[in-house]
PDB file of C-alpha atoms in Angstrom:
ATOM      1  CA  MET A   1       8.841  27.920  -2.468  1.00 83.00           C
ATOM      2  CA  ARG A   2       6.058  30.714  -3.492  1.00 89.00           C
ATOM      3  CA  VAL A   3       2.697  29.589  -4.773  1.00 93.00           C
ATOM      4  CA  LEU A   4      -0.013  31.666  -6.431  1.00 95.00           C
ATOM      5  CA  VAL A   5      -3.340  30.112  -5.688  1.00 97.00           C
ATOM      6  CA  VAL A   6      -5.797  31.283  -8.109  1.00 97.00           C
ATOM      7  CA  GLU A   7      -9.437  30.533  -7.053  1.00 95.00           C
ATOM      8  CA  ASP A   8     -12.596  32.245  -6.857  1.00 93.00           C
ATOM      9  CA  HIS A   9     -14.467  30.589  -4.220  1.00 93.00           C
ATOM     10  CA  ALA A  10     -13.268  33.045  -1.221  1.00 93.00           C
ATOM     11  CA  THR A  11     -13.528  30.208   1.510  1.00 94.00           C
ATOM     12  CA  LEU A  12     -11.811  27.546  -0.517  1.00 93.00           C
ATOM     13  CA  ALA A  13      -9.093  29.778  -1.682  1.00 94.00           C
ATOM     14  CA  GLY A  14      -8.653  30.885   1.884  1.00 93.00           C
ATOM     15  CA  ARG A  15      -8.315  27.135   3.073  1.00 94.00           C
ATOM     16  CA  ILE A  16      -5.799  26.144   0.086  1.00 95.00           C
ATOM     17  CA  ALA A  17      -3.555  29.254   1.045  1.00 94.00           C
ATOM     18  CA  GLU A  18      -3.743  28.754   4.654  1.00 93.00           C
ATOM     19  CA  GLY A  19      -3.101  24.585   4.608  1.00 92.00           C
ATOM     20  CA  LEU A  20      -0.221  25.424   1.895  1.00 93.00           C
ATOM     21  CA  ARG A  21       1.390  27.845   4.410  1.00 91.00           C
ATOM     22  CA  GLN A  22       1.151  25.459   7.239  1.00 89.00           C
ATOM     23  CA  ALA A  23       3.330  23.211   4.650  1.00 87.00           C
ATOM     24  CA  GLY A  24       5.906  25.691   4.705  1.00 84.00           C
ATOM     25  CA  MET A  25       4.933  27.477   1.364  1.00 88.00           C
ATOM     26  CA  ALA A  26       4.946  31.196   0.649  1.00 89.00           C
ATOM     27  CA  VAL A  27       1.194  31.823  -1.051  1.00 92.00           C
ATOM     28  CA  ASP A  28      -0.482  34.450  -2.683  1.00 93.00           C
ATOM     29  CA  ALA A  29      -4.117  33.979  -3.566  1.00 95.00           C
ATOM     30  CA  VAL A  30      -6.272  35.690  -6.208  1.00 96.00           C
ATOM     31  CA  ARG A  31      -9.739  35.387  -7.169  1.00 95.00           C
ATOM     32  CA  ASP A  32      -9.981  35.962 -11.244  1.00 96.00           C
ATOM     33  CA  GLY A  33      -7.855  35.267 -14.186  1.00 95.00           C
ATOM     34  CA  ALA A  34      -7.138  38.777 -14.734  1.00 96.00           C
ATOM     35  CA  ALA A  35      -5.510  39.057 -11.466  1.00 96.00           C
ATOM     36  CA  ALA A  36      -3.613  35.956 -11.757  1.00 95.00           C
ATOM     37  CA  LEU A  37      -2.353  37.349 -14.795  1.00 94.00           C
ATOM     38  CA  ASP A  38      -1.054  40.375 -13.275  1.00 93.00           C
ATOM     39  CA  ALA A  39       0.335  38.495 -10.408  1.00 92.00           C
ATOM     40  CA  THR A  40       2.386  36.418 -12.507  1.00 91.00           C
ATOM     41  CA  ALA A  41       3.657  39.190 -14.500  1.00 88.00           C
ATOM     42  CA  LEU A  42       5.006  40.735 -11.499  1.00 84.00           C
ATOM     43  CA  THR A  43       6.376  37.820  -9.326  1.00 85.00           C
ATOM     44  CA  ALA A  44       8.248  34.696 -10.274  1.00 83.00           C
ATOM     45  CA  TYR A  45       6.261  31.654  -8.724  1.00 90.00           C
ATOM     46  CA  ASP A  46       7.434  28.240  -8.440  1.00 88.00           C
ATOM     47  CA  VAL A  47       4.141  26.528  -8.926  1.00 93.00           C
ATOM     48  CA  ILE A  48       0.205  28.039  -9.471  1.00 95.00           C
ATOM     49  CA  VAL A  49      -2.683  26.202  -8.372  1.00 96.00           C
ATOM     50  CA  LEU A  50      -5.030  27.150 -10.813  1.00 95.00           C
ATOM     51  CA  ASP A  51      -9.139  26.806 -10.970  1.00 92.00           C
ATOM     52  CA  ARG A  52     -10.335  26.180 -14.540  1.00 88.00           C
ATOM     53  CA  ASP A  53     -13.745  28.002 -14.517  1.00 88.00           C
ATOM     54  CA  LEU A  54     -12.540  31.596 -13.270  1.00 93.00           C
ATOM     55  CA  PRO A  55     -14.276  34.982 -13.691  1.00 94.00           C
ATOM     56  CA  VAL A  56     -12.746  37.972 -15.698  1.00 95.00           C
ATOM     57  CA  VAL A  57     -10.111  35.743 -17.875  1.00 94.00           C
ATOM     58  CA  HIS A  58     -10.966  32.169 -18.109  1.00 92.00           C
ATOM     59  CA  GLY A  59      -8.494  29.575 -16.682  1.00 90.00           C
ATOM     60  CA  ASP A  60      -8.001  27.808 -19.801  1.00 89.00           C
ATOM     61  CA  ARG A  61      -6.563  31.084 -21.340  1.00 91.00           C
ATOM     62  CA  VAL A  62      -4.567  32.108 -17.933  1.00 93.00           C
ATOM     63  CA  CYS A  63      -3.140  28.403 -18.460  1.00 90.00           C
ATOM     64  CA  ARG A  64      -2.003  28.823 -21.863  1.00 88.00           C
ATOM     65  CA  GLU A  65      -0.656  32.609 -21.318  1.00 88.00           C
ATOM     66  CA  ILE A  66       1.768  31.504 -18.517  1.00 87.00           C
ATOM     67  CA  ALA A  67       2.364  27.517 -19.440  1.00 78.00           C
ATOM     68  CA  GLY A  68       5.927  27.167 -20.197  1.00 68.00           C
ATOM     69  CA  SER A  69       7.210  30.603 -18.887  1.00 73.00           C
ATOM     70  CA  GLY A  70       8.570  29.216 -15.699  1.00 77.00           C
ATOM     71  CA  PRO A  71       5.954  28.341 -13.134  1.00 87.00           C
ATOM     72  CA  ARG A  72       4.405  24.738 -12.837  1.00 90.00           C
ATOM     73  CA  VAL A  73       0.661  24.777 -13.246  1.00 92.00           C
ATOM     74  CA  LEU A  74      -1.422  22.508 -11.491  1.00 93.00           C
ATOM     75  CA  MET A  75      -5.020  23.013 -12.624  1.00 90.00           C
ATOM     76  CA  LEU A  76      -7.626  22.360  -9.909  1.00 86.00           C
ATOM     77  CA  THR A  77     -11.238  22.227 -10.952  1.00 80.00           C
ATOM     78  CA  ALA A  78     -14.573  20.100 -10.506  1.00 76.00           C
ATOM     79  CA  ALA A  79     -14.514  18.844 -13.949  1.00 61.00           C
ATOM     80  CA  ALA A  80     -12.421  16.080 -13.543  1.00 57.00           C
ATOM     81  CA  GLY A  81     -13.509  13.490 -16.191  1.00 59.00           C
ATOM     82  CA  VAL A  82     -10.905  11.802 -18.483  1.00 56.00           C
ATOM     83  CA  ASP A  83     -11.519  14.349 -21.331  1.00 61.00           C
ATOM     84  CA  ASP A  84     -11.178  17.365 -19.208  1.00 60.00           C
ATOM     85  CA  ARG A  85      -7.813  16.083 -17.746  1.00 59.00           C
ATOM     86  CA  VAL A  86      -6.560  15.816 -21.325  1.00 62.00           C
ATOM     87  CA  ASP A  87      -7.711  19.009 -22.444  1.00 66.00           C
ATOM     88  CA  GLY A  88      -6.007  20.834 -19.298  1.00 55.00           C
ATOM     89  CA  LEU A  89      -2.715  18.858 -19.863  1.00 66.00           C
ATOM     90  CA  GLU A  90      -3.015  19.932 -23.713  1.00 71.00           C
ATOM     91  CA  LEU A  91      -3.621  23.575 -22.377  1.00 79.00           C
ATOM     92  CA  GLY A  92      -0.235  23.237 -20.660  1.00 80.00           C
ATOM     93  CA  ALA A  93      -0.982  22.228 -17.367  1.00 84.00           C
ATOM     94  CA  ASP A  94       1.686  20.240 -15.539  1.00 86.00           C
ATOM     95  CA  ASP A  95      -0.824  18.349 -13.331  1.00 88.00           C
ATOM     96  CA  TYR A  96      -4.306  17.993 -12.985  1.00 87.00           C
ATOM     97  CA  LEU A  97      -6.326  17.617  -9.793  1.00 88.00           C
ATOM     98  CA  GLY A  98     -10.172  17.238  -9.768  1.00 85.00           C
ATOM     99  CA  LYS A  99     -12.523  18.465  -6.832  1.00 85.00           C
ATOM    100  CA  PRO A 100     -13.190  17.667  -4.213  1.00 86.00           C
ATOM    101  CA  PHE A 101      -9.965  16.578  -3.537  1.00 89.00           C
ATOM    102  CA  ALA A 102      -7.713  15.102  -0.346  1.00 91.00           C
ATOM    103  CA  PHE A 103      -5.549  18.073   0.813  1.00 93.00           C
ATOM    104  CA  ALA A 104      -2.385  15.803   1.804  1.00 92.00           C
ATOM    105  CA  GLU A 105      -2.702  14.910  -2.088  1.00 93.00           C
ATOM    106  CA  LEU A 106      -2.842  18.422  -3.197  1.00 94.00           C
ATOM    107  CA  VAL A 107       0.256  19.181  -1.016  1.00 92.00           C
ATOM    108  CA  ALA A 108       2.206  16.305  -2.281  1.00 90.00           C
ATOM    109  CA  ARG A 109       1.565  17.059  -5.874  1.00 91.00           C
ATOM    110  CA  VAL A 110       2.485  21.059  -5.075  1.00 92.00           C
ATOM    111  CA  ARG A 111       5.730  19.769  -3.771  1.00 88.00           C
ATOM    112  CA  ALA A 112       6.266  17.119  -6.821  1.00 85.00           C
ATOM    113  CA  LEU A 113       6.066  20.402  -9.130  1.00 87.00           C
ATOM    114  CA  SER A 114       8.216  22.197  -7.320  1.00 81.00           C
ATOM    115  CA  ARG A 115      10.919  19.551  -7.594  1.00 72.00           C
ATOM    116  CA  ARG A 116      10.589  19.268 -11.451  1.00 65.00           C
ATOM    117  CA  ALA A 117      13.325  21.520 -11.986  1.00 52.00           C
ATOM    118  CA  PRO A 118      17.081  19.419 -12.569  1.00 47.00           C
ATOM    119  CA  SER A 119      18.664  22.519 -10.032  1.00 47.00           C
ATOM    120  CA  ALA A 120      16.434  21.399  -7.194  1.00 54.00           C
ATOM    121  CA  PRO A 121      16.266  17.479  -6.519  1.00 62.00           C
ATOM    122  CA  PRO A 122      14.223  16.258  -3.736  1.00 70.00           C
ATOM    123  CA  VAL A 123      17.245  16.227  -1.213  1.00 81.00           C
ATOM    124  CA  LEU A 124      19.775  18.678  -1.238  1.00 83.00           C
ATOM    125  CA  ARG A 125      23.211  18.189   0.197  1.00 86.00           C
ATOM    126  CA  ARG A 126      26.722  20.266   0.927  1.00 89.00           C
ATOM    127  CA  GLY A 127      29.107  18.634   3.093  1.00 90.00           C
ATOM    128  CA  ASP A 128      27.359  17.491   6.118  1.00 94.00           C
ATOM    129  CA  LEU A 129      24.250  19.233   5.621  1.00 95.00           C
ATOM    130  CA  THR A 130      20.936  17.674   4.417  1.00 92.00           C
ATOM    131  CA  VAL A 131      17.651  19.167   3.584  1.00 91.00           C
ATOM    132  CA  ASP A 132      15.070  16.839   2.463  1.00 88.00           C
ATOM    133  CA  ARG A 133      12.343  18.728   0.365  1.00 78.00           C
ATOM    134  CA  ALA A 134       9.882  16.251   0.243  1.00 70.00           C
ATOM    135  CA  ARG A 135       9.651  15.672   4.010  1.00 77.00           C
ATOM    136  CA  HIS A 136      10.673  18.991   4.941  1.00 82.00           C
ATOM    137  CA  ARG A 137      13.530  17.894   7.470  1.00 88.00           C
ATOM    138  CA  ALA A 138      16.681  19.121   7.679  1.00 94.00           C
ATOM    139  CA  SER A 139      20.191  17.931   9.394  1.00 95.00           C
ATOM    140  CA  ARG A 140      23.750  18.822   9.807  1.00 95.00           C
ATOM    141  CA  GLY A 141      25.927  15.377  10.377  1.00 93.00           C
ATOM    142  CA  SER A 142      24.030  13.514  13.087  1.00 92.00           C
ATOM    143  CA  ARG A 143      21.989  16.365  14.329  1.00 94.00           C
ATOM    144  CA  SER A 144      18.178  16.854  13.559  1.00 95.00           C
ATOM    145  CA  LEU A 145      17.754  20.764  12.960  1.00 95.00           C
ATOM    146  CA  SER A 146      14.579  22.510  14.216  1.00 94.00           C
ATOM    147  CA  LEU A 147      13.746  25.240  11.602  1.00 92.00           C
ATOM    148  CA  THR A 148      10.867  27.562  11.332  1.00 90.00           C
ATOM    149  CA  ARG A 149       9.174  27.476   8.028  1.00 86.00           C
ATOM    150  CA  LYS A 150      11.261  30.898   6.709  1.00 89.00           C
ATOM    151  CA  GLU A 151      14.415  29.355   7.887  1.00 93.00           C
ATOM    152  CA  PHE A 152      13.656  26.264   6.129  1.00 92.00           C
ATOM    153  CA  GLY A 153      12.926  27.880   2.976  1.00 89.00           C
ATOM    154  CA  VAL A 154      15.860  30.100   2.824  1.00 93.00           C
ATOM    155  CA  LEU A 155      18.274  27.087   3.640  1.00 94.00           C
ATOM    156  CA  GLU A 156      16.602  25.397   0.554  1.00 89.00           C
ATOM    157  CA  MET A 157      17.078  27.871  -1.703  1.00 88.00           C
ATOM    158  CA  LEU A 158      20.570  28.861  -0.668  1.00 92.00           C
ATOM    159  CA  LEU A 159      21.459  25.101  -1.406  1.00 90.00           C
ATOM    160  CA  ALA A 160      19.414  24.719  -4.651  1.00 84.00           C
ATOM    161  CA  ALA A 161      21.393  27.713  -5.866  1.00 83.00           C
ATOM    162  CA  ASP A 162      24.646  25.306  -5.300  1.00 82.00           C
ATOM    163  CA  GLY A 163      26.948  28.409  -4.416  1.00 86.00           C
ATOM    164  CA  ALA A 164      25.646  30.566  -6.611  1.00 89.00           C
ATOM    165  CA  LEU A 165      24.712  34.168  -4.686  1.00 90.00           C
ATOM    166  CA  VAL A 166      21.153  34.985  -3.744  1.00 90.00           C
ATOM    167  CA  SER A 167      20.212  38.133  -3.096  1.00 90.00           C
ATOM    168  CA  ALA A 168      18.036  39.604  -0.145  1.00 89.00           C
ATOM    169  CA  GLU A 169      15.499  40.365  -2.695  1.00 87.00           C
ATOM    170  CA  GLU A 170      14.937  37.025  -4.219  1.00 86.00           C
ATOM    171  CA  LEU A 171      14.920  35.290  -0.950  1.00 89.00           C
ATOM    172  CA  LEU A 172      12.252  37.804  -0.141  1.00 86.00           C
ATOM    173  CA  GLU A 173      10.333  37.200  -3.408  1.00 81.00           C
ATOM    174  CA  HIS A 174      10.260  33.074  -3.290  1.00 82.00           C
ATOM    175  CA  VAL A 175      10.143  32.607   0.734  1.00 86.00           C
ATOM    176  CA  TRP A 176       7.916  35.187   1.888  1.00 83.00           C
ATOM    177  CA  ASP A 177       4.527  36.292   0.472  1.00 75.00           C
ATOM    178  CA  ALA A 178       2.949  39.411  -1.074  1.00 70.00           C
ATOM    179  CA  ASN A 179       2.279  40.777   2.837  1.00 71.00           C
ATOM    180  CA  ALA A 180       6.111  41.061   3.089  1.00 73.00           C
ATOM    181  CA  ASP A 181       7.355  44.437   3.757  1.00 73.00           C
ATOM    182  CA  PRO A 182      10.437  44.904   1.388  1.00 70.00           C
ATOM    183  CA  PHE A 183      11.816  47.548   3.507  1.00 70.00           C
ATOM    184  CA  SER A 184      12.152  45.624   6.711  1.00 78.00           C
ATOM    185  CA  ASN A 185      15.109  43.295   7.984  1.00 87.00           C
ATOM    186  CA  VAL A 186      13.120  40.400   8.214  1.00 89.00           C
ATOM    187  CA  VAL A 187      15.673  38.289   5.892  1.00 90.00           C
ATOM    188  CA  ALA A 188      18.741  39.437   7.870  1.00 91.00           C
ATOM    189  CA  VAL A 189      16.690  38.430  11.135  1.00 92.00           C
ATOM    190  CA  THR A 190      16.094  35.144   9.633  1.00 93.00           C
ATOM    191  CA  MET A 191      19.627  34.393   8.377  1.00 94.00           C
ATOM    192  CA  ALA A 192      20.945  35.421  11.619  1.00 94.00           C
ATOM    193  CA  ARG A 193      18.862  32.799  13.202  1.00 94.00           C
ATOM    194  CA  LEU A 194      19.475  29.976  10.742  1.00 96.00           C
ATOM    195  CA  ARG A 195      23.235  30.723  11.203  1.00 95.00           C
ATOM    196  CA  ARG A 196      23.060  30.074  15.056  1.00 95.00           C
ATOM    197  CA  LYS A 197      21.090  27.026  14.195  1.00 96.00           C
ATOM    198  CA  LEU A 198      23.336  25.468  11.531  1.00 96.00           C
ATOM    199  CA  GLY A 199      26.292  26.162  13.959  1.00 95.00           C
ATOM    200  CA  ASP A 200      29.961  25.715  13.272  1.00 92.00           C
ATOM    201  CA  PRO A 201      31.737  25.833  11.352  1.00 93.00           C
ATOM    202  CA  PRO A 202      29.736  28.919   9.376  1.00 93.00           C
ATOM    203  CA  LEU A 203      28.031  27.453   5.899  1.00 94.00           C
ATOM    204  CA  ILE A 204      26.454  30.709   5.080  1.00 95.00           C
ATOM    205  CA  GLU A 205      28.716  33.505   3.426  1.00 94.00           C
ATOM    206  CA  THR A 206      27.216  36.936   3.315  1.00 93.00           C
ATOM    207  CA  VAL A 207      28.800  39.273   0.435  1.00 91.00           C
ATOM    208  CA  VAL A 208      28.022  42.745   1.287  1.00 89.00           C
ATOM    209  CA  GLY A 209      25.546  44.784  -0.421  1.00 86.00           C
ATOM    210  CA  LYS A 210      24.779  41.663  -2.986  1.00 89.00           C
ATOM    211  CA  GLY A 211      23.531  38.657  -1.254  1.00 91.00           C
ATOM    212  CA  TYR A 212      24.420  35.246   0.362  1.00 95.00           C
ATOM    213  CA  ARG A 213      25.707  31.864  -0.673  1.00 93.00           C
ATOM    214  CA  MET A 214      26.496  28.775   0.542  1.00 92.00           C
TER     215      MET A 214
END
């Protein structure tokens, strides 16, 4: 899952981004509304955690411009009254969380938003392989799989594609963040480790020059 954190308070932005990474998400962070619009124009995010009171371009305008374009929006703000929540939702936000907040709740809400697409149910299955997206667990048959965050993200995306081809570029965009080197072999290396952990019979097919599919 690829998440964009838009928060002008540097310390808070860093803590949110790092906490979401620890929860297994690929996270980018920007500090103002203009940078948020630039980032969403370049990258297909699954969820955007959006502060409302932003410099350069206000969070309300950011929300209006990106609402309905693909990513789910969680508006995060100190203004948490009923009228403020209604305003945020009417701007197109999918959810609204007031500051201060419990971080576990933020993680749960981000994960819930990412599961709203009908093509990505909470639990993904293919044959004897099961991936529980909500609990961040995977198993094959009766065997629990010990996966890194990136391996889990790759497996989750391939299963959600339901047999469709997923390119290395798409995996890099959704599972890694903006710091990933697009010219590295990190996807191939992660895929090789994942295949070893999944075991036999093989579940992932490589389509040379095009990508991977279950």
